[in-house]
């Protein structure tokens, strides 16, 4: 658990000195627990901002900025690198080189702007209607899809550090268990429309699983950047879907 928190947040929690694949796998399996905590904190921040009279849209952008701060911005960086790699239209070797270039190209910038805007607007809509649980659930879903992305038998892309450590460490049943729990919890996410929450969760999960498969083909396997990308995309999709019932 300490390793999961140290990987996914900037909180002053130290993990073990050395990490093997078994330990990395256990940490990834607990990522949704960290996501639930981050979701609760995000909902609390939105509640505080709206209580003091902040505009819902401003509150939404502030919440997204706070999430980026507490996660070191590494997921947004992974989102930009992944879409720059996809936009290179080259072989896997060329795509991986683009991803490691250190800069953000037009595809990466566009992906960040779109994801941040969708998350912020959706959070604002949910906050305006007092849908705090939906906010927390959307943030947690981003960590559920990380478990799915690391499932067996998907391997790591060549020359990847974090990807090589966590790729293929998760049993498919672990991901199924987390998705089932999230979909069940989503029954309470949209008042008056209990069916909408599970539908949104399952659609967001399905779309991000397709994104993982596509990037694995394009890049030759899984990388840490792809994990950040699917996390941000799934949060945006879930928050936008749940806001439809506001």
PDB file of C-alpha atoms in Angstrom:
ATOM      1  CA  UNK A   1       0.000   0.000   0.000  1.00  0.00           C
ATOM      2  CA  UNK A   2       2.859   2.365   0.811  1.00  0.00           C
ATOM      3  CA  UNK A   3       4.379   1.635  -2.574  1.00  0.00           C
ATOM      4  CA  UNK A   4       1.070   2.332  -4.350  1.00  0.00           C
ATOM      5  CA  UNK A   5       0.714   5.676  -2.563  1.00  0.00           C
ATOM      6  CA  UNK A   6       4.322   6.666  -3.265  1.00  0.00           C
ATOM      7  CA  UNK A   7       3.918   5.822  -6.962  1.00  0.00           C
ATOM      8  CA  UNK A   8       0.569   7.525  -7.503  1.00  0.00           C
ATOM      9  CA  UNK A   9       0.846  10.647  -5.333  1.00  0.00           C
ATOM     10  CA  UNK A  10       3.343  13.175  -4.001  1.00  0.00           C
ATOM     11  CA  UNK A  11       2.408  12.372  -0.411  1.00  0.00           C
ATOM     12  CA  UNK A  12       5.498  11.855   1.796  1.00  0.00           C
ATOM     13  CA  UNK A  13       5.122   8.076   1.951  1.00  0.00           C
ATOM     14  CA  UNK A  14       8.186   5.953   1.319  1.00  0.00           C
ATOM     15  CA  UNK A  15       7.876   2.575  -0.304  1.00  0.00           C
ATOM     16  CA  UNK A  16      10.366  -0.278   0.042  1.00  0.00           C
ATOM     17  CA  UNK A  17      13.971   0.296  -0.988  1.00  0.00           C
ATOM     18  CA  UNK A  18      13.866  -2.397  -3.658  1.00  0.00           C
ATOM     19  CA  UNK A  19      10.853  -3.395  -5.727  1.00  0.00           C
ATOM     20  CA  UNK A  20      10.460  -6.624  -7.693  1.00  0.00           C
ATOM     21  CA  UNK A  21       7.653  -7.532 -10.070  1.00  0.00           C
ATOM     22  CA  UNK A  22       5.716  -9.329  -7.343  1.00  0.00           C
ATOM     23  CA  UNK A  23       5.719  -6.245  -5.128  1.00  0.00           C
ATOM     24  CA  UNK A  24       4.932  -4.013  -8.093  1.00  0.00           C
ATOM     25  CA  UNK A  25       1.986  -6.229  -8.966  1.00  0.00           C
ATOM     26  CA  UNK A  26       0.557  -5.984  -5.455  1.00  0.00           C
ATOM     27  CA  UNK A  27       0.924  -2.198  -5.552  1.00  0.00           C
ATOM     28  CA  UNK A  28      -0.847  -1.910  -8.905  1.00  0.00           C
ATOM     29  CA  UNK A  29      -3.673  -4.130  -7.623  1.00  0.00           C
ATOM     30  CA  UNK A  30      -4.235  -1.549  -4.860  1.00  0.00           C
ATOM     31  CA  UNK A  31      -4.219   1.451  -7.218  1.00  0.00           C
ATOM     32  CA  UNK A  32      -8.047   1.791  -7.080  1.00  0.00           C
ATOM     33  CA  UNK A  33      -7.830   2.194  -3.300  1.00  0.00           C
ATOM     34  CA  UNK A  34      -5.512   5.158  -3.806  1.00  0.00           C
ATOM     35  CA  UNK A  35      -7.898   6.402  -6.492  1.00  0.00           C
ATOM     36  CA  UNK A  36     -10.803   6.271  -4.055  1.00  0.00           C
ATOM     37  CA  UNK A  37      -8.837   8.422  -1.625  1.00  0.00           C
ATOM     38  CA  UNK A  38      -7.923  10.916  -4.330  1.00  0.00           C
ATOM     39  CA  UNK A  39     -11.548  10.960  -5.469  1.00  0.00           C
ATOM     40  CA  UNK A  40     -12.791  11.700  -1.969  1.00  0.00           C
ATOM     41  CA  UNK A  41     -10.263  14.526  -1.634  1.00  0.00           C
ATOM     42  CA  UNK A  42     -11.304  15.958  -5.010  1.00  0.00           C
ATOM     43  CA  UNK A  43     -14.972  15.869  -4.033  1.00  0.00           C
ATOM     44  CA  UNK A  44     -14.162  17.551  -0.718  1.00  0.00           C
ATOM     45  CA  UNK A  45     -12.251  20.319  -2.500  1.00  0.00           C
ATOM     46  CA  UNK A  46     -15.128  20.921  -4.900  1.00  0.00           C
ATOM     47  CA  UNK A  47     -17.582  21.013  -2.007  1.00  0.00           C
ATOM     48  CA  UNK A  48     -15.443  23.574  -0.175  1.00  0.00           C
ATOM     49  CA  UNK A  49     -15.088  25.770  -3.258  1.00  0.00           C
ATOM     50  CA  UNK A  50     -18.795  25.753  -4.085  1.00  0.00           C
ATOM     51  CA  UNK A  51     -19.688  26.344  -0.439  1.00  0.00           C
ATOM     52  CA  UNK A  52     -17.728  29.597  -0.395  1.00  0.00           C
ATOM     53  CA  UNK A  53     -19.437  30.670  -3.612  1.00  0.00           C
ATOM     54  CA  UNK A  54     -16.863  29.807  -6.281  1.00  0.00           C
ATOM     55  CA  UNK A  55     -18.172  29.420  -9.829  1.00  0.00           C
ATOM     56  CA  UNK A  56     -18.681  25.720 -10.663  1.00  0.00           C
ATOM     57  CA  UNK A  57     -16.501  25.931 -13.777  1.00  0.00           C
ATOM     58  CA  UNK A  58     -13.684  27.602 -11.853  1.00  0.00           C
ATOM     59  CA  UNK A  59     -14.081  24.948  -9.157  1.00  0.00           C
ATOM     60  CA  UNK A  60     -13.794  22.226 -11.777  1.00  0.00           C
ATOM     61  CA  UNK A  61     -10.568  23.596 -13.221  1.00  0.00           C
ATOM     62  CA  UNK A  62      -9.162  24.060  -9.714  1.00  0.00           C
ATOM     63  CA  UNK A  63      -9.956  20.434  -8.872  1.00  0.00           C
ATOM     64  CA  UNK A  64      -8.203  19.202 -12.023  1.00  0.00           C
ATOM     65  CA  UNK A  65      -5.178  21.364 -11.220  1.00  0.00           C
ATOM     66  CA  UNK A  66      -5.091  19.978  -7.679  1.00  0.00           C
ATOM     67  CA  UNK A  67      -5.185  16.417  -9.017  1.00  0.00           C
ATOM     68  CA  UNK A  68      -2.322  17.200 -11.382  1.00  0.00           C
ATOM     69  CA  UNK A  69      -0.342  18.684  -8.496  1.00  0.00           C
ATOM     70  CA  UNK A  70      -0.845  15.765  -6.126  1.00  0.00           C
ATOM     71  CA  UNK A  71       0.085  13.269  -8.849  1.00  0.00           C
ATOM     72  CA  UNK A  72       3.162  15.236 -10.026  1.00  0.00           C
ATOM     73  CA  UNK A  73       1.509  15.814 -13.391  1.00  0.00           C
ATOM     74  CA  UNK A  74       2.969  12.491 -14.527  1.00  0.00           C
ATOM     75  CA  UNK A  75      -0.316  11.186 -15.903  1.00  0.00           C
ATOM     76  CA  UNK A  76      -0.822  14.268 -18.055  1.00  0.00           C
ATOM     77  CA  UNK A  77       2.762  13.907 -19.238  1.00  0.00           C
ATOM     78  CA  UNK A  78       2.037  10.288 -20.173  1.00  0.00           C
ATOM     79  CA  UNK A  79      -1.110  11.392 -22.002  1.00  0.00           C
ATOM     80  CA  UNK A  80       0.857  13.896 -24.080  1.00  0.00           C
ATOM     81  CA  UNK A  81       3.669  11.454 -24.874  1.00  0.00           C
ATOM     82  CA  UNK A  82       1.226   8.698 -25.834  1.00  0.00           C
ATOM     83  CA  UNK A  83      -0.739  10.815 -28.287  1.00  0.00           C
ATOM     84  CA  UNK A  84       2.429  12.293 -29.758  1.00  0.00           C
ATOM     85  CA  UNK A  85       3.584   8.723 -30.346  1.00  0.00           C
ATOM     86  CA  UNK A  86       0.274   7.773 -31.927  1.00  0.00           C
ATOM     87  CA  UNK A  87       0.424  10.859 -34.113  1.00  0.00           C
ATOM     88  CA  UNK A  88       3.878  10.034 -35.444  1.00  0.00           C
ATOM     89  CA  UNK A  89       2.441   7.486 -37.910  1.00  0.00           C
ATOM     90  CA  UNK A  90       5.745   5.654 -37.874  1.00  0.00           C
ATOM     91  CA  UNK A  91       6.850   2.150 -36.889  1.00  0.00           C
ATOM     92  CA  UNK A  92       6.960   1.234 -33.184  1.00  0.00           C
ATOM     93  CA  UNK A  93      10.615   2.252 -32.893  1.00  0.00           C
ATOM     94  CA  UNK A  94       9.876   5.714 -34.297  1.00  0.00           C
ATOM     95  CA  UNK A  95       6.814   6.133 -32.066  1.00  0.00           C
ATOM     96  CA  UNK A  96       8.784   5.237 -28.935  1.00  0.00           C
ATOM     97  CA  UNK A  97      11.532   7.693 -29.910  1.00  0.00           C
ATOM     98  CA  UNK A  98       8.955  10.478 -30.246  1.00  0.00           C
ATOM     99  CA  UNK A  99       7.506   9.584 -26.846  1.00  0.00           C
ATOM    100  CA  UNK A 100      10.933   9.837 -25.218  1.00  0.00           C
ATOM    101  CA  UNK A 101      11.833  13.163 -26.857  1.00  0.00           C
ATOM    102  CA  UNK A 102      10.927  15.110 -23.715  1.00  0.00           C
ATOM    103  CA  UNK A 103       8.749  17.724 -25.439  1.00  0.00           C
ATOM    104  CA  UNK A 104       5.052  17.958 -26.151  1.00  0.00           C
ATOM    105  CA  UNK A 105       4.016  18.053 -29.797  1.00  0.00           C
ATOM    106  CA  UNK A 106       0.715  19.206 -31.272  1.00  0.00           C
ATOM    107  CA  UNK A 107      -1.054  15.889 -30.696  1.00  0.00           C
ATOM    108  CA  UNK A 108       0.078  15.793 -27.085  1.00  0.00           C
ATOM    109  CA  UNK A 109      -0.940  19.391 -26.388  1.00  0.00           C
ATOM    110  CA  UNK A 110      -4.348  18.827 -27.971  1.00  0.00           C
ATOM    111  CA  UNK A 111      -4.876  15.682 -25.883  1.00  0.00           C
ATOM    112  CA  UNK A 112      -4.034  17.504 -22.647  1.00  0.00           C
ATOM    113  CA  UNK A 113      -6.263  20.479 -23.457  1.00  0.00           C
ATOM    114  CA  UNK A 114      -9.194  18.250 -24.370  1.00  0.00           C
ATOM    115  CA  UNK A 115      -8.849  15.926 -21.369  1.00  0.00           C
ATOM    116  CA  UNK A 116      -8.410  18.757 -18.867  1.00  0.00           C
ATOM    117  CA  UNK A 117     -11.325  20.711 -20.331  1.00  0.00           C
ATOM    118  CA  UNK A 118     -13.678  17.731 -20.291  1.00  0.00           C
ATOM    119  CA  UNK A 119     -12.725  16.828 -16.726  1.00  0.00           C
ATOM    120  CA  UNK A 120     -13.012  20.404 -15.452  1.00  0.00           C
ATOM    121  CA  UNK A 121     -16.373  21.128 -17.092  1.00  0.00           C
ATOM    122  CA  UNK A 122     -17.788  17.774 -15.995  1.00  0.00           C
ATOM    123  CA  UNK A 123     -16.571  18.237 -12.419  1.00  0.00           C
ATOM    124  CA  UNK A 124     -18.142  21.692 -12.431  1.00  0.00           C
ATOM    125  CA  UNK A 125     -21.501  20.323 -13.603  1.00  0.00           C
ATOM    126  CA  UNK A 126     -21.408  17.571 -10.982  1.00  0.00           C
ATOM    127  CA  UNK A 127     -20.452  20.029  -8.251  1.00  0.00           C
ATOM    128  CA  UNK A 128     -23.249  22.401  -9.209  1.00  0.00           C
ATOM    129  CA  UNK A 129     -25.756  19.591  -8.661  1.00  0.00           C
ATOM    130  CA  UNK A 130     -24.119  18.298  -5.480  1.00  0.00           C
ATOM    131  CA  UNK A 131     -23.041  14.989  -7.028  1.00  0.00           C
ATOM    132  CA  UNK A 132     -19.956  14.436  -4.874  1.00  0.00           C
ATOM    133  CA  UNK A 133     -19.971  10.642  -5.092  1.00  0.00           C
ATOM    134  CA  UNK A 134     -19.940  10.819  -8.887  1.00  0.00           C
ATOM    135  CA  UNK A 135     -16.809  12.992  -8.746  1.00  0.00           C
ATOM    136  CA  UNK A 136     -15.047  10.543  -6.449  1.00  0.00           C
ATOM    137  CA  UNK A 137     -16.080   7.592  -8.610  1.00  0.00           C
ATOM    138  CA  UNK A 138     -14.755   9.197 -11.797  1.00  0.00           C
ATOM    139  CA  UNK A 139     -11.335   9.736 -10.230  1.00  0.00           C
ATOM    140  CA  UNK A 140     -11.261   6.176  -8.882  1.00  0.00           C
ATOM    141  CA  UNK A 141     -12.146   4.684 -12.287  1.00  0.00           C
ATOM    142  CA  UNK A 142      -8.911   6.125 -13.651  1.00  0.00           C
ATOM    143  CA  UNK A 143      -7.004   3.845 -11.298  1.00  0.00           C
ATOM    144  CA  UNK A 144      -9.219   0.835 -12.001  1.00  0.00           C
ATOM    145  CA  UNK A 145      -8.246   0.900 -15.677  1.00  0.00           C
ATOM    146  CA  UNK A 146      -4.569   0.900 -14.682  1.00  0.00           C
ATOM    147  CA  UNK A 147      -5.145  -2.556 -13.180  1.00  0.00           C
ATOM    148  CA  UNK A 148      -6.784  -3.701 -16.412  1.00  0.00           C
ATOM    149  CA  UNK A 149      -3.945  -2.283 -18.507  1.00  0.00           C
ATOM    150  CA  UNK A 150      -1.397  -4.329 -16.559  1.00  0.00           C
ATOM    151  CA  UNK A 151      -3.244  -7.613 -17.001  1.00  0.00           C
ATOM    152  CA  UNK A 152      -1.679 -10.748 -18.361  1.00  0.00           C
ATOM    153  CA  UNK A 153      -0.608 -11.617 -21.025  1.00  0.00           C
ATOM    154  CA  UNK A 154       0.105  -8.063 -22.260  1.00  0.00           C
ATOM    155  CA  UNK A 155       3.854  -7.436 -22.219  1.00  0.00           C
ATOM    156  CA  UNK A 156       5.982  -4.333 -21.945  1.00  0.00           C
ATOM    157  CA  UNK A 157       7.282  -2.282 -24.833  1.00  0.00           C
ATOM    158  CA  UNK A 158      11.046  -2.494 -25.441  1.00  0.00           C
ATOM    159  CA  UNK A 159      13.277  -0.088 -23.522  1.00  0.00           C
ATOM    160  CA  UNK A 160      10.642   0.799 -20.931  1.00  0.00           C
ATOM    161  CA  UNK A 161      11.444   0.956 -17.246  1.00  0.00           C
ATOM    162  CA  UNK A 162       8.166   1.200 -15.359  1.00  0.00           C
ATOM    163  CA  UNK A 163       6.280  -0.671 -18.072  1.00  0.00           C
ATOM    164  CA  UNK A 164       8.647  -3.626 -17.797  1.00  0.00           C
ATOM    165  CA  UNK A 165       8.127  -3.672 -14.026  1.00  0.00           C
ATOM    166  CA  UNK A 166       4.313  -3.736 -14.022  1.00  0.00           C
ATOM    167  CA  UNK A 167       3.166  -5.076 -17.422  1.00  0.00           C
ATOM    168  CA  UNK A 168       1.502  -8.471 -17.153  1.00  0.00           C
ATOM    169  CA  UNK A 169       1.496  -8.483 -13.337  1.00  0.00           C
ATOM    170  CA  UNK A 170      -2.288  -8.569 -12.937  1.00  0.00           C
ATOM    171  CA  UNK A 171      -4.623 -11.505 -13.212  1.00  0.00           C
ATOM    172  CA  UNK A 172      -7.592 -10.706 -15.490  1.00  0.00           C
ATOM    173  CA  UNK A 173      -9.821 -11.621 -12.551  1.00  0.00           C
ATOM    174  CA  UNK A 174      -8.360  -8.814 -10.448  1.00  0.00           C
ATOM    175  CA  UNK A 175      -9.448  -6.307 -13.041  1.00  0.00           C
ATOM    176  CA  UNK A 176     -12.858  -7.926 -13.362  1.00  0.00           C
ATOM    177  CA  UNK A 177     -13.327  -7.723  -9.587  1.00  0.00           C
ATOM    178  CA  UNK A 178     -12.498  -3.998  -9.496  1.00  0.00           C
ATOM    179  CA  UNK A 179     -14.727  -3.237 -12.490  1.00  0.00           C
ATOM    180  CA  UNK A 180     -17.600  -5.173 -10.935  1.00  0.00           C
ATOM    181  CA  UNK A 181     -17.194  -3.276  -7.663  1.00  0.00           C
ATOM    182  CA  UNK A 182     -17.044   0.069  -9.492  1.00  0.00           C
ATOM    183  CA  UNK A 183     -20.091  -0.706 -11.635  1.00  0.00           C
ATOM    184  CA  UNK A 184     -22.043  -1.753  -8.550  1.00  0.00           C
ATOM    185  CA  UNK A 185     -21.076   1.411  -6.703  1.00  0.00           C
ATOM    186  CA  UNK A 186     -22.094   3.430  -9.770  1.00  0.00           C
ATOM    187  CA  UNK A 187     -25.714   2.448  -9.150  1.00  0.00           C
ATOM    188  CA  UNK A 188     -25.738   5.311  -6.619  1.00  0.00           C
ATOM    189  CA  UNK A 189     -23.891   7.808  -8.835  1.00  0.00           C
ATOM    190  CA  UNK A 190     -26.895   9.197 -10.741  1.00  0.00           C
ATOM    191  CA  UNK A 191     -29.976   9.860  -8.597  1.00  0.00           C
ATOM    192  CA  UNK A 192     -33.168   8.747 -10.296  1.00  0.00           C
ATOM    193  CA  UNK A 193     -31.259   6.882 -13.016  1.00  0.00           C
ATOM    194  CA  UNK A 194     -29.506   3.957 -11.327  1.00  0.00           C
ATOM    195  CA  UNK A 195     -28.811   2.295 -14.694  1.00  0.00           C
ATOM    196  CA  UNK A 196     -26.815   5.242 -16.059  1.00  0.00           C
ATOM    197  CA  UNK A 197     -23.867   4.957 -13.670  1.00  0.00           C
ATOM    198  CA  UNK A 198     -22.975   1.331 -14.477  1.00  0.00           C
ATOM    199  CA  UNK A 199     -23.438   1.969 -18.209  1.00  0.00           C
ATOM    200  CA  UNK A 200     -21.043   4.919 -18.056  1.00  0.00           C
ATOM    201  CA  UNK A 201     -18.453   2.950 -16.076  1.00  0.00           C
ATOM    202  CA  UNK A 202     -18.561  -0.047 -18.416  1.00  0.00           C
ATOM    203  CA  UNK A 203     -18.371   2.141 -21.529  1.00  0.00           C
ATOM    204  CA  UNK A 204     -15.409   4.103 -20.144  1.00  0.00           C
ATOM    205  CA  UNK A 205     -13.621   0.879 -19.233  1.00  0.00           C
ATOM    206  CA  UNK A 206     -14.315  -0.673 -22.633  1.00  0.00           C
ATOM    207  CA  UNK A 207     -13.034   2.352 -24.538  1.00  0.00           C
ATOM    208  CA  UNK A 208      -9.842   2.581 -22.505  1.00  0.00           C
ATOM    209  CA  UNK A 209      -9.209  -1.164 -22.912  1.00  0.00           C
ATOM    210  CA  UNK A 210      -9.436  -0.630 -26.681  1.00  0.00           C
ATOM    211  CA  UNK A 211      -6.970   2.268 -26.340  1.00  0.00           C
ATOM    212  CA  UNK A 212      -4.543   0.011 -24.457  1.00  0.00           C
ATOM    213  CA  UNK A 213      -4.764  -2.642 -27.176  1.00  0.00           C
ATOM    214  CA  UNK A 214      -4.208  -0.076 -29.912  1.00  0.00           C
ATOM    215  CA  UNK A 215      -1.198   1.494 -28.209  1.00  0.00           C
ATOM    216  CA  UNK A 216       0.268  -1.957 -27.518  1.00  0.00           C
ATOM    217  CA  UNK A 217       0.159  -2.673 -31.255  1.00  0.00           C
ATOM    218  CA  UNK A 218       1.577   0.735 -32.170  1.00  0.00           C
ATOM    219  CA  UNK A 219       4.340   0.813 -29.544  1.00  0.00           C
ATOM    220  CA  UNK A 220       5.175  -2.873 -29.284  1.00  0.00           C
ATOM    221  CA  UNK A 221       3.779  -3.272 -25.764  1.00  0.00           C
ATOM    222  CA  UNK A 222       2.805  -1.420 -22.615  1.00  0.00           C
ATOM    223  CA  UNK A 223       4.674   1.594 -21.213  1.00  0.00           C
ATOM    224  CA  UNK A 224       4.281   3.882 -18.220  1.00  0.00           C
ATOM    225  CA  UNK A 225       3.165   6.688 -20.539  1.00  0.00           C
ATOM    226  CA  UNK A 226       0.261   4.575 -21.764  1.00  0.00           C
ATOM    227  CA  UNK A 227      -0.844   3.974 -18.166  1.00  0.00           C
ATOM    228  CA  UNK A 228      -0.979   7.721 -17.590  1.00  0.00           C
ATOM    229  CA  UNK A 229      -2.892   8.237 -20.816  1.00  0.00           C
ATOM    230  CA  UNK A 230      -5.600   5.663 -20.144  1.00  0.00           C
ATOM    231  CA  UNK A 231      -5.966   6.980 -16.601  1.00  0.00           C
ATOM    232  CA  UNK A 232      -6.658  10.538 -17.757  1.00  0.00           C
ATOM    233  CA  UNK A 233      -8.901   9.442 -20.627  1.00  0.00           C
ATOM    234  CA  UNK A 234     -11.015   7.215 -18.399  1.00  0.00           C
ATOM    235  CA  UNK A 235     -11.483   9.947 -15.784  1.00  0.00           C
ATOM    236  CA  UNK A 236     -12.639  12.350 -18.507  1.00  0.00           C
ATOM    237  CA  UNK A 237     -15.017   9.801 -20.055  1.00  0.00           C
ATOM    238  CA  UNK A 238     -16.516   8.773 -16.720  1.00  0.00           C
ATOM    239  CA  UNK A 239     -16.958  12.311 -15.418  1.00  0.00           C
ATOM    240  CA  UNK A 240     -18.544  13.420 -18.701  1.00  0.00           C
ATOM    241  CA  UNK A 241     -20.884  10.432 -18.780  1.00  0.00           C
ATOM    242  CA  UNK A 242     -22.009  10.847 -15.189  1.00  0.00           C
ATOM    243  CA  UNK A 243     -22.611  14.567 -15.727  1.00  0.00           C
ATOM    244  CA  UNK A 244     -25.291  13.694 -18.284  1.00  0.00           C
ATOM    245  CA  UNK A 245     -27.621  12.843 -15.439  1.00  0.00           C
ATOM    246  CA  UNK A 246     -27.075  16.142 -13.615  1.00  0.00           C
TER     247      UNK A 246
END
